[in-house]
Coordinates of C-alpha atoms and ligand atoms in Angstrom, one line a residue:
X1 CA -12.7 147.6 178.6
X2 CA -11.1 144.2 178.9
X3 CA -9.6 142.1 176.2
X4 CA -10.0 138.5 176.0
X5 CA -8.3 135.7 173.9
X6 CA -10.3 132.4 173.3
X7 CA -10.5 129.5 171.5
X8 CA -13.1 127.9 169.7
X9 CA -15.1 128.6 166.3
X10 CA -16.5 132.6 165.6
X11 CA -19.7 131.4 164.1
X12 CA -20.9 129.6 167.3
X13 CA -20.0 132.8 168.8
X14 CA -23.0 134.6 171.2
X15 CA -22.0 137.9 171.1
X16 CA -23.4 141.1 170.2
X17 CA -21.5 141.9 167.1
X18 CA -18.9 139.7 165.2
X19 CA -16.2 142.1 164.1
X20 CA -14.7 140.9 160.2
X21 CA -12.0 142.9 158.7
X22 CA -11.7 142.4 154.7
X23 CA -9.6 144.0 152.0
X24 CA -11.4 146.0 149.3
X25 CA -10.0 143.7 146.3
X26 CA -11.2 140.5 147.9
X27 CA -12.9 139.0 145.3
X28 CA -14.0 136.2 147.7
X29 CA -14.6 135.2 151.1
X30 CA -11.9 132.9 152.6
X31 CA -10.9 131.5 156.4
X32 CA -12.8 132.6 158.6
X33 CA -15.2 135.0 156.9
X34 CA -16.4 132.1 154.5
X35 CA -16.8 129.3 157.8
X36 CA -19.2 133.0 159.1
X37 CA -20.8 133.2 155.4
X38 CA -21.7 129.5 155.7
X39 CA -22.9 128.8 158.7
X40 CA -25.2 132.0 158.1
X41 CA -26.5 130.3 154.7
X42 CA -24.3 133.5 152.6
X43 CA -25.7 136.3 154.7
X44 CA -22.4 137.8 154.2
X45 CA -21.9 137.2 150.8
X46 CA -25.3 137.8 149.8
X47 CA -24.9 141.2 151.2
X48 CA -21.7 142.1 149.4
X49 CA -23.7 141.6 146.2
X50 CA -25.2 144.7 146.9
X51 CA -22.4 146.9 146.5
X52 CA -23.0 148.7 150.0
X53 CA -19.8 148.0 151.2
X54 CA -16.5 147.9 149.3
X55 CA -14.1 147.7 151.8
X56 CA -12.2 150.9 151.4
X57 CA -9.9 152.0 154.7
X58 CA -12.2 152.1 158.1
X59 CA -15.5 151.6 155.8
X60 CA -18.0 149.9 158.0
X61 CA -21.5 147.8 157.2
X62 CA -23.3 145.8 159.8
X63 CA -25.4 143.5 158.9
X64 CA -28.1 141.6 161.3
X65 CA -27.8 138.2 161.0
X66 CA -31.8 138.0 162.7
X67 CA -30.9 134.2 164.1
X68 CA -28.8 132.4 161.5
X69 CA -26.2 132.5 163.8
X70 CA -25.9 132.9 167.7
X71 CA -24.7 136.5 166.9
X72 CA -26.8 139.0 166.5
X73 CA -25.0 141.5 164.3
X74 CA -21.4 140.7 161.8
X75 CA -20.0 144.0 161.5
X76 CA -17.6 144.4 158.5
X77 CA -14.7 147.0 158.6
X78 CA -13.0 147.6 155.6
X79 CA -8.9 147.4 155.6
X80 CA -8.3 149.0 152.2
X81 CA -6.3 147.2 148.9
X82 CA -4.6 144.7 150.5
X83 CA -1.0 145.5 148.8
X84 CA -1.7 148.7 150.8
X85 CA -2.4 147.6 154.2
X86 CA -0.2 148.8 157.2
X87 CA -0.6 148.8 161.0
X88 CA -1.7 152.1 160.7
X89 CA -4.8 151.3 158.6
X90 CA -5.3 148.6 160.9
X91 CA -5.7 150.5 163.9
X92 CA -7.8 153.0 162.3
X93 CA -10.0 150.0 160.7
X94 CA -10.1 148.6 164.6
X95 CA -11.0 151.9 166.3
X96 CA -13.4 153.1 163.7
X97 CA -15.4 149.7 164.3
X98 CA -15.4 149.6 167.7
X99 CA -16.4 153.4 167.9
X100 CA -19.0 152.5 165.6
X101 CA -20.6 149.8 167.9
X102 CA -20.3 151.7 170.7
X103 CA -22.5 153.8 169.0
X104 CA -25.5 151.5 168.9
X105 CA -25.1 150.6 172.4
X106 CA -23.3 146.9 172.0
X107 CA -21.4 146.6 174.8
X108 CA -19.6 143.1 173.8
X109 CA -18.1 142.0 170.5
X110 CA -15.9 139.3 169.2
X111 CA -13.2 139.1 166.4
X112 CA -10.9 136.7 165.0
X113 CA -7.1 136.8 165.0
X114 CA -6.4 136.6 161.3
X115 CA -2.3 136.9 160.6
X116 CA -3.2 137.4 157.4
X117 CA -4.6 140.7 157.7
X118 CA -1.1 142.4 157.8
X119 CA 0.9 140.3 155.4
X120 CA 4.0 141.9 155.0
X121 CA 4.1 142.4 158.9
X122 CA 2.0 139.2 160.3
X123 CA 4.1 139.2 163.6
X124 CA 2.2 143.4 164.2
X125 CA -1.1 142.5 163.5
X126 CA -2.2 141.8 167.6
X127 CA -0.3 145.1 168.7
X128 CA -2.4 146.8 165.8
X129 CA -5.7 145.4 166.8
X130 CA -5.5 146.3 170.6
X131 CA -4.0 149.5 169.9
X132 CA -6.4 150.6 167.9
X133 CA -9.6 149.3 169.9
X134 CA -7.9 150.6 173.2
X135 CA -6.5 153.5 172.0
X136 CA -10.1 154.6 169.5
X137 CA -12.2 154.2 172.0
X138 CA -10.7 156.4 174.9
X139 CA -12.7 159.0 176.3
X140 CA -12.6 161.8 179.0
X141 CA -15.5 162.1 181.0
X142 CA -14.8 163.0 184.3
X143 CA -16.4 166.1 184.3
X144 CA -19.6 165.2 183.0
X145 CA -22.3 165.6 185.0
X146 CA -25.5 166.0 183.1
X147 CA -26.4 163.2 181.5
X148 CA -23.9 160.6 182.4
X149 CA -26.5 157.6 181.7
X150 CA -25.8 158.5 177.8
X151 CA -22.3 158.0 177.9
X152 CA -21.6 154.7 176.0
X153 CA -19.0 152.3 176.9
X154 CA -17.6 149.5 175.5
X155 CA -17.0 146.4 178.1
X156 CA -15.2 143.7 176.3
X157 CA -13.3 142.2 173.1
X158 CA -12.8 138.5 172.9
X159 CA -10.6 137.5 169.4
X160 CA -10.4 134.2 168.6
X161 CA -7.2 132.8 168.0
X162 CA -6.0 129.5 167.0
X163 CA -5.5 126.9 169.6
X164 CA -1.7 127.1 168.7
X165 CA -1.2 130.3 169.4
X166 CA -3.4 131.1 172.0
X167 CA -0.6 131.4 175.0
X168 CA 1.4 133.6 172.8
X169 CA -1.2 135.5 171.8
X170 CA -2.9 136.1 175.1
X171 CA 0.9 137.2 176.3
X172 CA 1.0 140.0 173.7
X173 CA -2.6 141.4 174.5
X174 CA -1.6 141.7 177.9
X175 CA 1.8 143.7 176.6
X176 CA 0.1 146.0 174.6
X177 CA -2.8 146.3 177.3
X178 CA 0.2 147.9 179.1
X179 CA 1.1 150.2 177.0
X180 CA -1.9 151.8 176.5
X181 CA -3.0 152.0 179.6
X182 CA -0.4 153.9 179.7
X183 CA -0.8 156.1 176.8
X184 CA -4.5 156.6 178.7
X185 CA -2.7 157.9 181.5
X186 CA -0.6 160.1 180.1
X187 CA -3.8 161.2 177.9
X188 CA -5.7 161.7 181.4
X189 CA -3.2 163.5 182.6
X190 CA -2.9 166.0 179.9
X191 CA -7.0 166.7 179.6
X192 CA -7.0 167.6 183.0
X193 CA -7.4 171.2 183.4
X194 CA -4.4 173.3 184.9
X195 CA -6.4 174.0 188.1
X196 CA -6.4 170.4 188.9
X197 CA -3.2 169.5 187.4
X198 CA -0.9 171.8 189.5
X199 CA 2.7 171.2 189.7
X200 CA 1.8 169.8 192.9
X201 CA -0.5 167.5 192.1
X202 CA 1.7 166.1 189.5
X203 CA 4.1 165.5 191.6
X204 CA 1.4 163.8 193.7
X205 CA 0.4 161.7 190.5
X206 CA 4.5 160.7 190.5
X207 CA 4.4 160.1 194.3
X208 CA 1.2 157.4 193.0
X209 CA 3.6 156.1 189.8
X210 CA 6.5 154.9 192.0
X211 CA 4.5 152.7 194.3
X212 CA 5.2 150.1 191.6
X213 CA 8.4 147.9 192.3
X214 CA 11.9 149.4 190.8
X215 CA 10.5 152.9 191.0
X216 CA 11.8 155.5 192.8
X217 CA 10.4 159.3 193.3
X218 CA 11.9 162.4 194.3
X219 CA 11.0 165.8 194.2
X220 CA 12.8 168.7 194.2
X221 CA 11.1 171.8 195.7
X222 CA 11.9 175.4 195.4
X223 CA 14.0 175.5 198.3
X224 CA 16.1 172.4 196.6
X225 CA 16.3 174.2 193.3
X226 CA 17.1 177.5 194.9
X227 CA 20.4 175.5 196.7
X228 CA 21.0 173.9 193.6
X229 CA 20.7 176.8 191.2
X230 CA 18.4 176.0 189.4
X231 CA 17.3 179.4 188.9
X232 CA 16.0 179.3 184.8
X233 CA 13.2 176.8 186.0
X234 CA 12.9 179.2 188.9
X235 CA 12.7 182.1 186.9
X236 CA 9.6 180.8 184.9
X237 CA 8.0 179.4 188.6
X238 CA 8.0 183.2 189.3
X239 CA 5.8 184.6 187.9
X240 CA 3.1 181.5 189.3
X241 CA 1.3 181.4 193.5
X242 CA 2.3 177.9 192.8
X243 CA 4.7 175.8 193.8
X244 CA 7.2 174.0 190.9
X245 CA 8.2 171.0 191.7
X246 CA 11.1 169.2 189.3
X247 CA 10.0 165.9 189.7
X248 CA 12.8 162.8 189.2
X249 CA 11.1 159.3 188.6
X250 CA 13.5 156.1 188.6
X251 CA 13.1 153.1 187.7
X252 CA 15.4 150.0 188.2
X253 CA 15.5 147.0 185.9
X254 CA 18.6 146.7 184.6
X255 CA 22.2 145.4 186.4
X256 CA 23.4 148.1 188.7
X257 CA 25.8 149.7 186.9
X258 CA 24.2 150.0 183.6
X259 CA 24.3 153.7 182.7
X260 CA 20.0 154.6 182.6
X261 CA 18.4 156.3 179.5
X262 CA 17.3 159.6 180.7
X263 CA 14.0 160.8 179.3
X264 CA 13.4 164.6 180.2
X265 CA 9.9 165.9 179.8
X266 CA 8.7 169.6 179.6
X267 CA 6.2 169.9 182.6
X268 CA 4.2 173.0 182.0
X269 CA 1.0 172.7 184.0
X270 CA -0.1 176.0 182.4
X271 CA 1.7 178.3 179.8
X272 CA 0.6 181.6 179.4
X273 CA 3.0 183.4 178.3
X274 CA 3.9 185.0 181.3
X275 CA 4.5 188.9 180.8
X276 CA 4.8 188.0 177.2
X277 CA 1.2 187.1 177.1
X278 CA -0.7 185.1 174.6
X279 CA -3.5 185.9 173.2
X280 CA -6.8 184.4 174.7
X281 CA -7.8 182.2 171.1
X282 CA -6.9 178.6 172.1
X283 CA -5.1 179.6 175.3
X284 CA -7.0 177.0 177.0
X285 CA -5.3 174.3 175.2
X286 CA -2.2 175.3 176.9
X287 CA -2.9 172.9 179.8
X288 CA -1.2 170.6 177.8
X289 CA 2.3 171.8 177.8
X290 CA 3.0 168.9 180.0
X291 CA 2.1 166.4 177.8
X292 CA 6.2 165.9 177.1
X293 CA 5.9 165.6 181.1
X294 CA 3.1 163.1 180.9
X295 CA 4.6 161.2 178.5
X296 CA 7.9 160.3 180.3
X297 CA 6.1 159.6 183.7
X298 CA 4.1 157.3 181.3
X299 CA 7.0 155.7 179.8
X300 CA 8.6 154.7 183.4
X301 CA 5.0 153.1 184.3
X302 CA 5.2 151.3 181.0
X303 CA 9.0 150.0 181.8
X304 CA 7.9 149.1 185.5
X305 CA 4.7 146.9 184.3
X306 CA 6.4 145.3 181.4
X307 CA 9.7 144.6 183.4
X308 CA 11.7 146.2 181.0
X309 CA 16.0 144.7 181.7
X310 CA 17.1 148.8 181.5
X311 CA 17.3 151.5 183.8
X312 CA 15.3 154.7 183.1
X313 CA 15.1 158.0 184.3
X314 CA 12.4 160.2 183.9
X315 CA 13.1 164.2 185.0
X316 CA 9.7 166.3 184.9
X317 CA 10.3 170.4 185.6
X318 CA 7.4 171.2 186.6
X319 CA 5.5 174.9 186.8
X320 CA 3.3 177.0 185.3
X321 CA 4.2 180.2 183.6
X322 CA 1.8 183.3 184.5
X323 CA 2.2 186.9 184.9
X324 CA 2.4 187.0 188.6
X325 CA 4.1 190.7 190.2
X326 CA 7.1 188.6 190.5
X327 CA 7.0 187.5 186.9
X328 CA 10.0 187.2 185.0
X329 CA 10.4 190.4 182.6
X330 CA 11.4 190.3 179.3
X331 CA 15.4 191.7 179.4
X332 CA 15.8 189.6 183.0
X333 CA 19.1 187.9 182.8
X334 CA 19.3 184.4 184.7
X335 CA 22.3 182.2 186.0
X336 CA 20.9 179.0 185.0
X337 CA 21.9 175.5 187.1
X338 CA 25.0 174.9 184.6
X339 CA 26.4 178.7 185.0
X340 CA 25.5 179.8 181.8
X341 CA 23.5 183.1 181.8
X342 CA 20.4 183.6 179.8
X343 CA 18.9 186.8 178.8
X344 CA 15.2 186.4 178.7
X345 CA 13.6 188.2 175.5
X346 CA 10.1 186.4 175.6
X347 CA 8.9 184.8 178.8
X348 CA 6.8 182.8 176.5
X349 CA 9.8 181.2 175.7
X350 CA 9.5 179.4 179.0
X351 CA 9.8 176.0 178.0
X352 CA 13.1 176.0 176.7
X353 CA 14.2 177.9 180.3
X354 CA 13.1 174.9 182.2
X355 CA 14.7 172.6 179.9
X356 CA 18.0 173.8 180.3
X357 CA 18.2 173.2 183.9
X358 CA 16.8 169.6 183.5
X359 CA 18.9 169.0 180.5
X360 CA 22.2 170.2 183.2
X361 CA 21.1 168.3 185.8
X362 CA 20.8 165.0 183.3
X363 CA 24.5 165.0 184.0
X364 CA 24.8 163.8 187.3
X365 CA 23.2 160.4 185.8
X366 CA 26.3 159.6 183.3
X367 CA 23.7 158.4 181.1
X368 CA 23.7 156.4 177.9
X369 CA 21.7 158.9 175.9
X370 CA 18.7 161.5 177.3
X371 CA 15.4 162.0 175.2
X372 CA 14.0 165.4 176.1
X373 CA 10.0 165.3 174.9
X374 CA 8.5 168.6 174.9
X375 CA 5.8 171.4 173.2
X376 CA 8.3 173.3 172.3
X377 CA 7.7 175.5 169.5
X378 CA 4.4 176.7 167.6
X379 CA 6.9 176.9 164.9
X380 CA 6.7 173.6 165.2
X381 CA 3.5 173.3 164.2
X382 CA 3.8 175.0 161.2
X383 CA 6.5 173.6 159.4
X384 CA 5.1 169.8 160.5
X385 CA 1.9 170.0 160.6
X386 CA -0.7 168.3 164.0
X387 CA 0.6 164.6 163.4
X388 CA 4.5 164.8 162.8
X389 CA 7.1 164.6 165.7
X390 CA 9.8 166.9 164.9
X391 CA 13.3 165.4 165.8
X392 CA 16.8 167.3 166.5
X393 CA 20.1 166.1 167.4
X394 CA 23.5 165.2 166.5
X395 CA 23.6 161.7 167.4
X396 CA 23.0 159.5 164.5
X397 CA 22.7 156.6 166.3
X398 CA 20.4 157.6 168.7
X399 CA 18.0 159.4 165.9
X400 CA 18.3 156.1 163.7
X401 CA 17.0 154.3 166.9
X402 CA 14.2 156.8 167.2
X403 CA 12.9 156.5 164.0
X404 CA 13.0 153.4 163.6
X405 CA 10.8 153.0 166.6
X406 CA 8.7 155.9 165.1
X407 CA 7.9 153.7 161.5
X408 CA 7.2 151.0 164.3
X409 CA 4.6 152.5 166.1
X410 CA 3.0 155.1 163.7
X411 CA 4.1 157.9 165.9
X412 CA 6.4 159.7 163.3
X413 CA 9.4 161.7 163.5
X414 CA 10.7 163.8 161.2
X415 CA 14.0 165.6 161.2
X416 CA 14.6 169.2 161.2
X417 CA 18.7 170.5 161.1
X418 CA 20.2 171.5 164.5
X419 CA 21.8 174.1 162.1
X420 CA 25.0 175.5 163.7
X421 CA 25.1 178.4 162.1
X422 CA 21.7 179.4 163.7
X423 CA 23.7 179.5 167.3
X424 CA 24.0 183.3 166.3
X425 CA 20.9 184.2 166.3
X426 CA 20.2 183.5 169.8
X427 CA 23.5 185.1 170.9
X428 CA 23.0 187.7 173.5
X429 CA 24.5 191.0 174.0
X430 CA 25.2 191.1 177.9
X431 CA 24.6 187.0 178.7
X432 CA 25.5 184.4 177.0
X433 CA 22.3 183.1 175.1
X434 CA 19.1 184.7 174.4
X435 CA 16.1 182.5 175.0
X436 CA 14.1 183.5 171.6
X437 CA 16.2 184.0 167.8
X438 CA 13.3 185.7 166.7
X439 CA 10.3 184.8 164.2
X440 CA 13.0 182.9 161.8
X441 CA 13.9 178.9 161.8
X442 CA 11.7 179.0 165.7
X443 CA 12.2 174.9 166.4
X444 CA 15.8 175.0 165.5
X445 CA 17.1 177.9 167.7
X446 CA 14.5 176.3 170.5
X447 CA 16.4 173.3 169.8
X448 CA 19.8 175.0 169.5
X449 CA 19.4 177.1 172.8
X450 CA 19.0 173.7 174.1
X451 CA 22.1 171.7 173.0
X452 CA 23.9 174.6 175.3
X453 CA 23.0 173.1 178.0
X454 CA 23.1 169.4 177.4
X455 CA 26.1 167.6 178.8
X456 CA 28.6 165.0 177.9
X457 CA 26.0 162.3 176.3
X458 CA 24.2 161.4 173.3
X459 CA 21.0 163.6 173.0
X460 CA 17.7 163.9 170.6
X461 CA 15.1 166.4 171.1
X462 CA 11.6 165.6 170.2
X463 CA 9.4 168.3 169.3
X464 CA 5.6 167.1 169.9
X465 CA 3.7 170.6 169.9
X466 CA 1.9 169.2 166.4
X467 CA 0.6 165.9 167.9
X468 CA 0.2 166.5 171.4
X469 CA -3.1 167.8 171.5
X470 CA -5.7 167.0 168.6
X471 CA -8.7 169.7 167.6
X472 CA -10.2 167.1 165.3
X473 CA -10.6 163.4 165.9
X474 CA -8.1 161.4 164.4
X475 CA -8.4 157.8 163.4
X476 CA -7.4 156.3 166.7
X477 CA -6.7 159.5 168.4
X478 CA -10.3 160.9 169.8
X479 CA -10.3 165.0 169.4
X480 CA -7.7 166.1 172.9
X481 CA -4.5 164.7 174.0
X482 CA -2.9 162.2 172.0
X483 CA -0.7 160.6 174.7
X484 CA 2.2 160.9 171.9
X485 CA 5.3 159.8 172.1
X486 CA 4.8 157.1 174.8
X487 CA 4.0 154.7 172.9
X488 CA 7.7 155.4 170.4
X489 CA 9.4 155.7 173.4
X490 CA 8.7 152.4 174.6
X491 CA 9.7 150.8 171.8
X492 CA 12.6 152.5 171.3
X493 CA 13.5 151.3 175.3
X494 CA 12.3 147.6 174.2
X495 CA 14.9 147.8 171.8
X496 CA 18.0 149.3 173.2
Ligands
BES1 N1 4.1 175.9 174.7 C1 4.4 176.8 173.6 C2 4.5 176.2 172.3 C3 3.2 175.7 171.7 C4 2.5 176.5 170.9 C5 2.8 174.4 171.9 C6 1.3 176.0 170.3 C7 1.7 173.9 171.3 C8 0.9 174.7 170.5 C9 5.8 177.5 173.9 O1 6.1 177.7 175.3 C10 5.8 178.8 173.3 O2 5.0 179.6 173.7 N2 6.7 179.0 172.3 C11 6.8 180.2 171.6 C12 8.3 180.5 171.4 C13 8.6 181.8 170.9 C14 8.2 182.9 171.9 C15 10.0 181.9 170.6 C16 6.1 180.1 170.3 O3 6.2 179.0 169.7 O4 5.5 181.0 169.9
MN2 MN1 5.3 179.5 175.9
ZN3 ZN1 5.1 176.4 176.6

């Protein structure tokens, strides 16, 4: 799908489908719409007599224009009251159109770049736009074979801007073309079923990433975690015929000696359970508990492409958790990379066991502040809900950062306590932690049994087992993975 910035007028446009966004208290047509109405002798305005269409949030009307212009069709897409409008209804109104045309086979469209759609936040409406007609009309098709002729794609989006801005804007669409591509990939990634989405192959797909300039791979196999100690990831990795791999991308674009941002990304390929087994409902959606994995190898291609000036480090554990003979056993006590001991009380705890290793290792990096993104808890889940981002830390800095970048980009955070007092319920009788504190406050003691193993730098923990994977379509999130969290961290990165 390729995006296109050009000058010149909308209503001597050829194209399948003229896309025109409008508020739902617009008493009249102006700009752009009204040069559309004209030209088409009030086509447009002679249809909104008949009260089809009021323009509420991601309402949509087409309307043939049967020759009064060169384009065939003016699709309408309604943005809500305007003293309401946001980014967010933006993107929806963007993907929900697109997906609509998509739908009836047109393959090209055209809209115009009106600032005024957004008017408390003019210099966010491009990012919107794209986002939402990237992002809304991603789909995963790969392993379709029957009928492949009937899948429907969209080929390209020219907007119209103003001959003045036209550099500027062409600059940004190829920003936020970035960034989604991105996102895709990190969506990609996660849809891919655990028996093609191995550790290994991961690792492979990291191998791919760092061909980029600044970017560095290494990967640490179970030999190198072995001599290192990194025996809580290998604990998990036991139970599993295949091989972890703790995967370390770098990336370069900063001076030298700038201490890097460490992202830290949970990289389970398959959870599950281990010998603490889940049941069978749904387990199939645990392929995605590498989408926190997915979404920092994302985050360093973003940095790469867009030439971000910061350095970035992205550390993956990566392994699945299964009941192999070797499995870890609920009671097993491991020495994890730091020294600390852990008493394992639910191998389905798992994520929290590679974490801590990763989280150690972090160290060695003196960095400025580590981000670890992962599906942590299905407590999580319930307390948030399937859109929120739940955030823990101690750093207020570093959480103000992330939610601002949150509000920015729609992906939204909201804070839980790392509650102190909670530490004593994941105390263990012989070790020093416990990896589970029971049924009671589950994302804070996942978060707290964390914070035991994170060194001597500011540190947030984002939660993302809500939004990582979608069973419904959502506005400009098609049913699957979400690619979460890329998209907040790269905005938070822009802005350090
Ligand atoms: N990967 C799961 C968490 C999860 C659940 C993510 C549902 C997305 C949707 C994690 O490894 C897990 O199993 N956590 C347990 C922890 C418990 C045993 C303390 C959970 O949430 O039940
Ligand atoms: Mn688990
Ligand atoms: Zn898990």
């Amino acid at each position: 799908m390729k995006i296109l910035v050009q000058k010149g007028k909308l209503q001597d446009n050829k194209s399948q489908a003229i896309i025109l966004a409008m508020f739902q208290d617009q008493k009249k047509l102006t700009g752009t719409s009204l040069s559309v109405d004209q030209a088409s002798h009030g086509l447009i305005s002679g249809f909104l007599k008949n009260d089809d269409f009021s323009g509420k949030p991601s309402q949509i009307a087409v309307i043939y224009t049967c020759g009064a212009i060169p384009a065939q069709r003016i699709a309408l897409v309604g943005l809500g009251k305007k003293s309401e409008v946001n980014a967010e209804r933006v993107r929806a109104a963007f993907s929900k159109v697109m997906q609509y045309l998509r739908n009836i086979n047109v393959k090209k469209a055209v809209t115009y770049l009106d600032f005024n759609l957004l008017p408390r936040e003019k210099n966010k409406i491009v990012q919107a736009m794209v986002e939402g007609v990237l992002l809304g009309l991603y789909q995963y098709t790969p392993y379709k074979t029957v009928g492949r002729e009937d899948i429907r794609e969209m080929e390209q989006l020219n907007i119209v801007a103003d001959e003045s801005k036209y550099s500027s804007v062409s600059a940004e669409v190829k920003e936020v073309q970035t960034i989604v591509d991105a996102v895709c990939l990190a969506r990609d990634l996660v849809s891919t079923p655990a028996n093609e989405m191995t550790p290994s192959i991961l690792a492979f797909k990291a191998k791919e990433i760092a061909r980029r300039n600044n970017v560095t791979c290494k990967i640490i196999d179970r030999a190198g975690m072995k001599k290192l100690g990194m025996n809580s990831l290998l604990g998990v990795a036991a139970g599993s015929k295949e091989e972890p791999k703790f995967i370390i991308l770098e990336y370069k674009g900063g001076k030298k000696d700038k201490a890097p941002v460490v992202l830290v990304g949970k990289g389970l390929t398959f959870d599950s359970g281990g010998i603490s087994l889940k049941p069978a409902e749904k387990m199939d959606e645990m392929k995605s508990d590498m989408a926190g994995g997915a979404a920092v190898m994302a985050t360093i291609i973003a940095a790469a492409d867009l030439r971000l000036p910061i350095n970035l480090v992205s550390l993956i554990p990566a392994t699945e958790n299964m009941p192999g003979g070797l499995a870890l056993k609920p009671g097993d006590i491991l020495k994890s990379y730091c020294g600390k001991t852990i008493e394992v009380i639910n191998t389905d705890a798992e994520g929290r066991l590679i974490l801590a290793d990763a989280l150690s290792y972090a160290s060695i990096y003196k960095p400025a502040a580590v981000i670890d993104i992962a599906t942590l808890t299905g407590a999580c889940v319930i307390a948030l809900g399937d859109d929120l981002i739940g955030m823990l830390g101690k750093d207020e800095k570093l959480k103000a950062q992330i939610k601002k970048a949150a509000k920015s980009t729609g992906e939204e955070v909201w804070e839980l306590p790392l509650w102190d007092n909670y530490s004593e319920l994941i105390k263990s009788d012989i070790a020093d932690y416990k990896n589970t504190g029971g049924r009671v406050a589950g994302t804070i003691t996942g978060a707290l049994f964390l914070s035991k193993f994170v060194g001597d730098y500011p540190w947030v923990h984002l939660d993302i087992a809500g939004p990582a994977w979608s069973g419904k379509d959502k506005p400009y999130i098609p049913k699957g993975a979400s690619g979460v969290a890329v998209r907040l961290l790269v905005e938070y990165l822009r802005n350090t």
